[in-house]
JSON list of C-alpha atoms in Angstrom, two decimals:
[
{"chain": "O", "resi": 691, "resn": "MET", "atom": "CA", "xyz": [-22.43, 96.83, 135.53]},
{"chain": "O", "resi": 692, "resn": "SER", "atom": "CA", "xyz": [-21.68, 98.48, 132.24]},
{"chain": "O", "resi": 693, "resn": "ALA", "atom": "CA", "xyz": [-18.76, 100.67, 131.30]},
{"chain": "O", "resi": 694, "resn": "ARG", "atom": "CA", "xyz": [-21.23, 103.57, 130.97]},
{"chain": "O", "resi": 695, "resn": "ILE", "atom": "CA", "xyz": [-22.36, 103.18, 134.58]},
{"chain": "O", "resi": 696, "resn": "ASN", "atom": "CA", "xyz": [-18.77, 102.95, 135.82]},
{"chain": "O", "resi": 697, "resn": "ALA", "atom": "CA", "xyz": [-17.87, 106.10, 133.86]},
{"chain": "O", "resi": 698, "resn": "LEU", "atom": "CA", "xyz": [-20.86, 107.96, 135.33]},
{"chain": "O", "resi": 699, "resn": "LEU", "atom": "CA", "xyz": [-19.84, 106.88, 138.85]},
{"chain": "O", "resi": 700, "resn": "GLN", "atom": "CA", "xyz": [-16.31, 108.20, 138.26]},
{"chain": "O", "resi": 701, "resn": "GLN", "atom": "CA", "xyz": [-17.66, 111.50, 136.92]},
{"chain": "O", "resi": 702, "resn": "LEU", "atom": "CA", "xyz": [-19.87, 111.96, 139.99]},
{"chain": "O", "resi": 703, "resn": "SER", "atom": "CA", "xyz": [-17.03, 111.15, 142.35]},
{"chain": "O", "resi": 704, "resn": "ALA", "atom": "CA", "xyz": [-14.75, 113.67, 140.63]},
{"chain": "O", "resi": 705, "resn": "TYR", "atom": "CA", "xyz": [-17.40, 116.41, 140.34]},
{"chain": "O", "resi": 706, "resn": "PHE", "atom": "CA", "xyz": [-18.51, 116.24, 143.99]},
{"chain": "O", "resi": 707, "resn": "ASN", "atom": "CA", "xyz": [-15.03, 115.19, 145.23]},
{"chain": "O", "resi": 708, "resn": "CYS", "atom": "CA", "xyz": [-16.37, 112.35, 147.36]},
{"chain": "O", "resi": 709, "resn": "ALA", "atom": "CA", "xyz": [-16.79, 108.60, 147.55]},
{"chain": "O", "resi": 710, "resn": "VAL", "atom": "CA", "xyz": [-19.78, 107.20, 145.69]},
{"chain": "O", "resi": 711, "resn": "ALA", "atom": "CA", "xyz": [-21.81, 104.09, 146.37]},
{"chain": "O", "resi": 712, "resn": "PRO", "atom": "CA", "xyz": [-22.87, 102.17, 143.27]},
{"chain": "O", "resi": 713, "resn": "GLY", "atom": "CA", "xyz": [-26.00, 100.09, 143.12]},
{"chain": "O", "resi": 714, "resn": "TRP", "atom": "CA", "xyz": [-25.64, 96.54, 144.37]},
{"chain": "O", "resi": 715, "resn": "GLY", "atom": "CA", "xyz": [-27.26, 93.19, 143.78]},
{"chain": "O", "resi": 716, "resn": "ASN", "atom": "CA", "xyz": [-28.77, 91.01, 141.11]},
{"chain": "O", "resi": 717, "resn": "THR", "atom": "CA", "xyz": [-28.54, 92.84, 137.78]},
{"chain": "O", "resi": 718, "resn": "ALA", "atom": "CA", "xyz": [-31.09, 90.41, 136.31]},
{"chain": "O", "resi": 719, "resn": "ALA", "atom": "CA", "xyz": [-33.64, 91.06, 139.07]},
{"chain": "O", "resi": 720, "resn": "ASP", "atom": "CA", "xyz": [-37.29, 91.85, 138.47]},
{"chain": "O", "resi": 721, "resn": "ILE", "atom": "CA", "xyz": [-37.25, 94.00, 141.61]},
{"chain": "O", "resi": 722, "resn": "VAL", "atom": "CA", "xyz": [-35.24, 97.18, 142.13]},
{"chain": "O", "resi": 723, "resn": "PHE", "atom": "CA", "xyz": [-35.32, 99.06, 145.44]},
{"chain": "O", "resi": 724, "resn": "VAL", "atom": "CA", "xyz": [-34.49, 102.77, 145.13]},
{"chain": "O", "resi": 725, "resn": "ALA", "atom": "CA", "xyz": [-33.65, 104.63, 148.35]},
{"chain": "O", "resi": 726, "resn": "ASP", "atom": "CA", "xyz": [-32.65, 108.25, 148.89]},
{"chain": "O", "resi": 727, "resn": "ALA", "atom": "CA", "xyz": [-28.89, 108.40, 149.49]},
{"chain": "O", "resi": 728, "resn": "PRO", "atom": "CA", "xyz": [-26.33, 106.16, 151.18]},
{"chain": "O", "resi": 729, "resn": "GLY", "atom": "CA", "xyz": [-25.41, 106.60, 154.82]},
{"chain": "O", "resi": 730, "resn": "LYS", "atom": "CA", "xyz": [-21.89, 106.67, 156.22]},
{"chain": "O", "resi": 731, "resn": "ARG", "atom": "CA", "xyz": [-21.80, 102.92, 156.85]},
{"chain": "O", "resi": 732, "resn": "GLU", "atom": "CA", "xyz": [-23.03, 102.18, 153.32]},
{"chain": "O", "resi": 733, "resn": "ILE", "atom": "CA", "xyz": [-20.30, 104.33, 151.80]},
{"chain": "O", "resi": 734, "resn": "GLU", "atom": "CA", "xyz": [-17.71, 102.50, 153.93]},
{"chain": "O", "resi": 735, "resn": "ALA", "atom": "CA", "xyz": [-19.11, 99.05, 153.12]},
{"chain": "O", "resi": 736, "resn": "GLY", "atom": "CA", "xyz": [-19.86, 99.81, 149.46]},
{"chain": "O", "resi": 737, "resn": "GLU", "atom": "CA", "xyz": [-23.25, 98.14, 149.85]},
{"chain": "O", "resi": 738, "resn": "PRO", "atom": "CA", "xyz": [-26.68, 99.72, 150.38]},
{"chain": "O", "resi": 739, "resn": "PHE", "atom": "CA", "xyz": [-28.46, 99.00, 153.65]},
{"chain": "O", "resi": 740, "resn": "SER", "atom": "CA", "xyz": [-25.50, 97.70, 155.58]},
{"chain": "O", "resi": 741, "resn": "GLY", "atom": "CA", "xyz": [-26.13, 99.51, 158.88]},
{"chain": "O", "resi": 742, "resn": "VAL", "atom": "CA", "xyz": [-28.88, 99.33, 161.51]},
{"chain": "O", "resi": 743, "resn": "SER", "atom": "CA", "xyz": [-31.61, 100.19, 159.00]},
{"chain": "O", "resi": 744, "resn": "GLY", "atom": "CA", "xyz": [-30.09, 97.47, 156.80]},
{"chain": "O", "resi": 745, "resn": "ARG", "atom": "CA", "xyz": [-30.76, 94.85, 159.44]},
{"chain": "O", "resi": 746, "resn": "PHE", "atom": "CA", "xyz": [-34.37, 96.02, 159.64]},
{"chain": "O", "resi": 747, "resn": "PHE", "atom": "CA", "xyz": [-34.52, 96.00, 155.83]},
{"chain": "O", "resi": 748, "resn": "ASP", "atom": "CA", "xyz": [-33.30, 92.38, 155.84]},
{"chain": "O", "resi": 749, "resn": "GLU", "atom": "CA", "xyz": [-36.01, 91.55, 158.40]},
{"chain": "O", "resi": 750, "resn": "LEU", "atom": "CA", "xyz": [-38.61, 93.11, 156.11]},
{"chain": "O", "resi": 751, "resn": "LEU", "atom": "CA", "xyz": [-37.30, 91.15, 153.11]},
{"chain": "O", "resi": 752, "resn": "ALA", "atom": "CA", "xyz": [-37.40, 87.93, 155.16]},
{"chain": "O", "resi": 753, "resn": "SER", "atom": "CA", "xyz": [-41.02, 88.62, 156.13]},
{"chain": "O", "resi": 754, "resn": "ILE", "atom": "CA", "xyz": [-41.96, 88.20, 152.45]},
{"chain": "O", "resi": 755, "resn": "ALA", "atom": "CA", "xyz": [-39.40, 85.45, 151.70]},
{"chain": "O", "resi": 756, "resn": "LEU", "atom": "CA", "xyz": [-37.38, 87.71, 149.41]},
{"chain": "O", "resi": 757, "resn": "PRO", "atom": "CA", "xyz": [-33.60, 87.16, 149.70]},
{"chain": "O", "resi": 758, "resn": "ARG", "atom": "CA", "xyz": [-31.21, 89.99, 148.90]},
{"chain": "O", "resi": 759, "resn": "ASP", "atom": "CA", "xyz": [-29.70, 88.01, 146.05]},
{"chain": "O", "resi": 760, "resn": "GLU", "atom": "CA", "xyz": [-33.00, 88.33, 144.16]},
{"chain": "O", "resi": 761, "resn": "ILE", "atom": "CA", "xyz": [-33.09, 92.13, 144.22]},
{"chain": "O", "resi": 762, "resn": "TYR", "atom": "CA", "xyz": [-31.09, 95.11, 143.01]},
{"chain": "O", "resi": 763, "resn": "LEU", "atom": "CA", "xyz": [-30.58, 98.00, 145.46]},
{"chain": "O", "resi": 764, "resn": "THR", "atom": "CA", "xyz": [-29.61, 101.54, 144.57]},
{"chain": "O", "resi": 765, "resn": "ASN", "atom": "CA", "xyz": [-30.04, 105.15, 145.64]},
{"chain": "O", "resi": 766, "resn": "VAL", "atom": "CA", "xyz": [-31.25, 108.26, 143.84]},
{"chain": "O", "resi": 767, "resn": "VAL", "atom": "CA", "xyz": [-28.09, 110.06, 144.98]},
{"chain": "O", "resi": 768, "resn": "LYS", "atom": "CA", "xyz": [-24.95, 107.93, 144.99]},
{"chain": "O", "resi": 769, "resn": "PHE", "atom": "CA", "xyz": [-22.99, 109.81, 147.66]},
{"chain": "O", "resi": 770, "resn": "ARG", "atom": "CA", "xyz": [-23.69, 110.93, 151.20]},
{"chain": "O", "resi": 771, "resn": "PRO", "atom": "CA", "xyz": [-24.80, 114.53, 151.72]},
{"chain": "O", "resi": 772, "resn": "GLN", "atom": "CA", "xyz": [-23.44, 115.53, 155.13]},
{"chain": "O", "resi": 773, "resn": "GLY", "atom": "CA", "xyz": [-26.25, 115.57, 157.69]},
{"chain": "O", "resi": 774, "resn": "ARG", "atom": "CA", "xyz": [-29.05, 116.57, 155.32]},
{"chain": "O", "resi": 775, "resn": "ASP", "atom": "CA", "xyz": [-31.29, 115.39, 152.51]},
{"chain": "O", "resi": 776, "resn": "PRO", "atom": "CA", "xyz": [-29.88, 115.58, 148.98]},
{"chain": "O", "resi": 777, "resn": "ASN", "atom": "CA", "xyz": [-30.61, 118.89, 147.26]},
{"chain": "O", "resi": 778, "resn": "ARG", "atom": "CA", "xyz": [-32.04, 119.38, 143.75]},
{"chain": "O", "resi": 779, "resn": "GLN", "atom": "CA", "xyz": [-28.61, 119.86, 142.16]},
{"chain": "O", "resi": 780, "resn": "GLU", "atom": "CA", "xyz": [-27.33, 116.59, 143.65]},
{"chain": "O", "resi": 781, "resn": "ILE", "atom": "CA", "xyz": [-30.46, 114.70, 142.61]},
{"chain": "O", "resi": 782, "resn": "ALA", "atom": "CA", "xyz": [-30.26, 116.10, 139.06]},
{"chain": "O", "resi": 783, "resn": "ALA", "atom": "CA", "xyz": [-26.54, 115.24, 138.83]},
{"chain": "O", "resi": 784, "resn": "CYS", "atom": "CA", "xyz": [-27.29, 111.60, 139.68]},
{"chain": "O", "resi": 785, "resn": "ARG", "atom": "CA", "xyz": [-30.40, 111.19, 137.51]},
{"chain": "O", "resi": 786, "resn": "GLU", "atom": "CA", "xyz": [-28.59, 109.91, 134.41]},
{"chain": "O", "resi": 787, "resn": "LEU", "atom": "CA", "xyz": [-26.86, 107.24, 136.49]},
{"chain": "O", "resi": 788, "resn": "LEU", "atom": "CA", "xyz": [-30.14, 106.05, 138.03]},
{"chain": "O", "resi": 789, "resn": "GLN", "atom": "CA", "xyz": [-31.67, 105.90, 134.55]},
{"chain": "O", "resi": 790, "resn": "ALA", "atom": "CA", "xyz": [-28.70, 103.87, 133.29]},
{"chain": "O", "resi": 791, "resn": "GLU", "atom": "CA", "xyz": [-29.04, 101.42, 136.18]},
{"chain": "O", "resi": 792, "resn": "LEU", "atom": "CA", "xyz": [-32.77, 100.95, 135.60]},
{"chain": "O", "resi": 793, "resn": "GLN", "atom": "CA", "xyz": [-32.23, 100.46, 131.86]},
{"chain": "O", "resi": 794, "resn": "ALA", "atom": "CA", "xyz": [-29.50, 97.89, 132.56]},
{"chain": "O", "resi": 795, "resn": "VAL", "atom": "CA", "xyz": [-31.58, 95.88, 135.06]},
{"chain": "O", "resi": 796, "resn": "ARG", "atom": "CA", "xyz": [-34.98, 96.39, 133.34]},
{"chain": "O", "resi": 797, "resn": "PRO", "atom": "CA", "xyz": [-37.10, 95.65, 136.43]},
{"chain": "O", "resi": 798, "resn": "ARG", "atom": "CA", "xyz": [-40.78, 94.82, 136.39]},
{"chain": "O", "resi": 799, "resn": "ILE", "atom": "CA", "xyz": [-41.26, 96.60, 139.72]},
{"chain": "O", "resi": 800, "resn": "VAL", "atom": "CA", "xyz": [-39.44, 99.53, 141.30]},
{"chain": "O", "resi": 801, "resn": "VAL", "atom": "CA", "xyz": [-39.90, 99.85, 145.06]},
{"chain": "O", "resi": 802, "resn": "THR", "atom": "CA", "xyz": [-39.01, 103.32, 146.30]},
{"chain": "O", "resi": 803, "resn": "LEU", "atom": "CA", "xyz": [-37.88, 103.70, 149.90]},
{"chain": "O", "resi": 804, "resn": "GLY", "atom": "CA", "xyz": [-38.55, 107.21, 151.11]},
{"chain": "O", "resi": 805, "resn": "ARG", "atom": "CA", "xyz": [-39.71, 110.55, 149.84]},
{"chain": "O", "resi": 806, "resn": "ILE", "atom": "CA", "xyz": [-36.79, 111.34, 147.54]},
{"chain": "O", "resi": 807, "resn": "GLY", "atom": "CA", "xyz": [-37.03, 107.99, 145.76]},
{"chain": "O", "resi": 808, "resn": "LEU", "atom": "CA", "xyz": [-40.78, 108.47, 145.33]},
{"chain": "O", "resi": 809, "resn": "ASN", "atom": "CA", "xyz": [-40.39, 112.01, 144.00]},
{"chain": "O", "resi": 810, "resn": "GLU", "atom": "CA", "xyz": [-37.95, 110.84, 141.34]},
{"chain": "O", "resi": 811, "resn": "PHE", "atom": "CA", "xyz": [-40.89, 108.99, 139.73]},
{"chain": "O", "resi": 812, "resn": "LEU", "atom": "CA", "xyz": [-43.98, 110.81, 141.06]},
{"chain": "O", "resi": 813, "resn": "PRO", "atom": "CA", "xyz": [-42.77, 114.34, 141.84]},
{"chain": "O", "resi": 814, "resn": "LEU", "atom": "CA", "xyz": [-46.10, 115.74, 143.02]},
{"chain": "O", "resi": 815, "resn": "MET", "atom": "CA", "xyz": [-47.01, 112.92, 145.41]},
{"chain": "O", "resi": 816, "resn": "LYS", "atom": "CA", "xyz": [-46.46, 112.66, 149.15]},
{"chain": "O", "resi": 817, "resn": "ILE", "atom": "CA", "xyz": [-45.27, 109.37, 150.61]},
{"chain": "O", "resi": 818, "resn": "SER", "atom": "CA", "xyz": [-47.98, 109.60, 153.28]},
{"chain": "O", "resi": 819, "resn": "GLN", "atom": "CA", "xyz": [-50.63, 109.49, 150.52]},
{"chain": "O", "resi": 820, "resn": "VAL", "atom": "CA", "xyz": [-49.26, 106.68, 148.35]},
{"chain": "O", "resi": 821, "resn": "HIS", "atom": "CA", "xyz": [-47.20, 104.27, 150.50]},
{"chain": "O", "resi": 822, "resn": "GLY", "atom": "CA", "xyz": [-48.11, 100.62, 150.07]},
{"chain": "O", "resi": 823, "resn": "GLN", "atom": "CA", "xyz": [-49.90, 101.17, 146.73]},
{"chain": "O", "resi": 824, "resn": "ASP", "atom": "CA", "xyz": [-48.89, 100.12, 143.24]},
{"chain": "O", "resi": 825, "resn": "PHE", "atom": "CA", "xyz": [-48.80, 102.40, 140.20]},
{"chain": "O", "resi": 826, "resn": "ARG", "atom": "CA", "xyz": [-48.21, 101.49, 136.57]},
{"chain": "O", "resi": 827, "resn": "LEU", "atom": "CA", "xyz": [-45.59, 103.83, 135.07]},
{"chain": "O", "resi": 828, "resn": "GLN", "atom": "CA", "xyz": [-43.64, 104.50, 131.94]},
{"chain": "O", "resi": 829, "resn": "ALA", "atom": "CA", "xyz": [-40.46, 106.32, 132.87]},
{"chain": "O", "resi": 830, "resn": "HIS", "atom": "CA", "xyz": [-36.74, 106.22, 132.12]},
{"chain": "O", "resi": 831, "resn": "GLY", "atom": "CA", "xyz": [-37.54, 104.36, 128.89]},
{"chain": "O", "resi": 832, "resn": "LEU", "atom": "CA", "xyz": [-39.21, 101.51, 130.79]},
{"chain": "O", "resi": 833, "resn": "ASP", "atom": "CA", "xyz": [-42.69, 100.23, 131.61]},
{"chain": "O", "resi": 834, "resn": "PHE", "atom": "CA", "xyz": [-42.92, 99.03, 135.22]},
{"chain": "O", "resi": 835, "resn": "THR", "atom": "CA", "xyz": [-44.92, 99.02, 138.44]},
{"chain": "O", "resi": 836, "resn": "LEU", "atom": "CA", "xyz": [-43.93, 101.55, 141.10]},
{"chain": "O", "resi": 837, "resn": "PHE", "atom": "CA", "xyz": [-44.49, 100.57, 144.73]},
{"chain": "O", "resi": 838, "resn": "PRO", "atom": "CA", "xyz": [-43.63, 103.41, 147.16]},
{"chain": "O", "resi": 839, "resn": "LEU", "atom": "CA", "xyz": [-42.73, 102.60, 150.77]},
{"chain": "O", "resi": 840, "resn": "TYR", "atom": "CA", "xyz": [-41.41, 104.55, 153.71]},
{"chain": "O", "resi": 841, "resn": "HIS", "atom": "CA", "xyz": [-37.66, 104.27, 154.21]},
{"chain": "O", "resi": 842, "resn": "PRO", "atom": "CA", "xyz": [-36.67, 101.71, 156.89]},
{"chain": "O", "resi": 843, "resn": "ALA", "atom": "CA", "xyz": [-34.71, 104.47, 158.67]},
{"chain": "O", "resi": 844, "resn": "ALA", "atom": "CA", "xyz": [-38.04, 106.25, 159.30]},
{"chain": "O", "resi": 845, "resn": "ALA", "atom": "CA", "xyz": [-39.11, 103.28, 161.42]},
{"chain": "O", "resi": 846, "resn": "MET", "atom": "CA", "xyz": [-35.79, 103.39, 163.27]},
{"chain": "O", "resi": 847, "resn": "HIS", "atom": "CA", "xyz": [-36.43, 107.03, 164.26]},
{"chain": "O", "resi": 848, "resn": "ASN", "atom": "CA", "xyz": [-40.17, 106.67, 164.87]},
{"chain": "O", "resi": 849, "resn": "GLY", "atom": "CA", "xyz": [-41.26, 103.36, 166.40]},
{"chain": "O", "resi": 850, "resn": "LYS", "atom": "CA", "xyz": [-44.87, 103.97, 165.34]},
{"chain": "O", "resi": 851, "resn": "MET", "atom": "CA", "xyz": [-43.76, 103.64, 161.71]},
{"chain": "O", "resi": 852, "resn": "ARG", "atom": "CA", "xyz": [-42.47, 100.10, 162.22]},
{"chain": "O", "resi": 853, "resn": "PRO", "atom": "CA", "xyz": [-45.87, 98.30, 162.07]},
{"chain": "O", "resi": 854, "resn": "LEU", "atom": "CA", "xyz": [-46.91, 100.46, 159.11]},
{"chain": "O", "resi": 855, "resn": "LEU", "atom": "CA", "xyz": [-43.78, 99.58, 157.15]},
{"chain": "O", "resi": 856, "resn": "LYS", "atom": "CA", "xyz": [-44.18, 95.90, 158.00]},
{"chain": "O", "resi": 857, "resn": "ALA", "atom": "CA", "xyz": [-47.79, 95.99, 156.77]},
{"chain": "O", "resi": 858, "resn": "ASP", "atom": "CA", "xyz": [-46.72, 97.72, 153.55]},
{"chain": "O", "resi": 859, "resn": "PHE", "atom": "CA", "xyz": [-44.04, 95.06, 152.99]},
{"chain": "O", "resi": 860, "resn": "LEU", "atom": "CA", "xyz": [-46.72, 92.38, 153.33]},
{"chain": "O", "resi": 861, "resn": "LYS", "atom": "CA", "xyz": [-48.70, 94.22, 150.62]},
{"chain": "O", "resi": 862, "resn": "LEU", "atom": "CA", "xyz": [-45.56, 94.16, 148.47]},
{"chain": "O", "resi": 863, "resn": "GLY", "atom": "CA", "xyz": [-45.19, 90.43, 149.14]},
{"chain": "O", "resi": 864, "resn": "ALA", "atom": "CA", "xyz": [-48.79, 89.85, 148.05]},
{"chain": "O", "resi": 865, "resn": "TRP", "atom": "CA", "xyz": [-48.18, 91.86, 144.86]},
{"chain": "O", "resi": 866, "resn": "LEU", "atom": "CA", "xyz": [-45.04, 89.84, 144.12]},
{"chain": "O", "resi": 867, "resn": "ALA", "atom": "CA", "xyz": [-46.83, 86.53, 144.75]},
{"chain": "O", "resi": 868, "resn": "GLN", "atom": "CA", "xyz": [-49.60, 87.51, 142.35]},
{"chain": "O", "resi": 869, "resn": "ASN", "atom": "CA", "xyz": [-47.51, 89.15, 139.63]},
{"chain": "O", "resi": 870, "resn": "LEU", "atom": "CA", "xyz": [-44.02, 87.62, 139.86]},
{"chain": "O", "resi": 871, "resn": "PRO", "atom": "CA", "xyz": [-44.39, 84.17, 141.40]},
{"chain": "O", "resi": 872, "resn": "HIS", "atom": "CA", "xyz": [-41.16, 83.06, 139.72]},
{"chain": "O", "resi": 873, "resn": "GLY", "atom": "CA", "xyz": [-39.92, 85.76, 137.37]},
{"chain": "O", "resi": 874, "resn": "LYS", "atom": "CA", "xyz": [-36.29, 86.43, 136.56]},
{"chain": "O", "resi": 875, "resn": "GLY", "atom": "CA", "xyz": [-34.49, 86.47, 139.86]},
{"chain": "O", "resi": 876, "resn": "ARG", "atom": "CA", "xyz": [-37.34, 84.67, 141.68]},
{"chain": "O", "resi": 877, "resn": "GLU", "atom": "CA", "xyz": [-37.41, 80.95, 142.35]},
{"chain": "O", "resi": 878, "resn": "ALA", "atom": "CA", "xyz": [-40.53, 78.85, 141.94]},
{"chain": "O", "resi": 879, "resn": "VAL", "atom": "CA", "xyz": [-41.96, 78.07, 145.37]}
]
């Protein structure tokens, strides 16, 4: 990543006096996944989705034949709030960094995972109303498709969410097949 992104990561770490988790993956990807905030295991590993929900996330990616090396993963908030959702101050403090990541990668589709990721782009929407749908957006100096999904951790806590998230991932796979059959970061099948 760029020197600007590294500098922003260092500023966040110093300001909040904590470890930060940078985005991870293919910086030339057409697809960026934006989750809420890293968990303890992700901070330790330095890679998003490296715990139990990460294994489920990998299963979801495999269901649509999308390897991790073809995506970029990041979080709205780059550090782990202790036992709670990120607050408005933390989200606002990380916004410039998320914008810098998106501008560096320049994705054609942003897939949000969870309510906080969704609200960064569509602040008045509820995930229950828009999951599994695509929206054309201009935000953060980019023109892209937004595809909100529930966070894989939601399915880990509520088994009834698992089939819903799997179905939404299949919708994402269909969108990718139609719109990005072999874009940057995607191989021709």
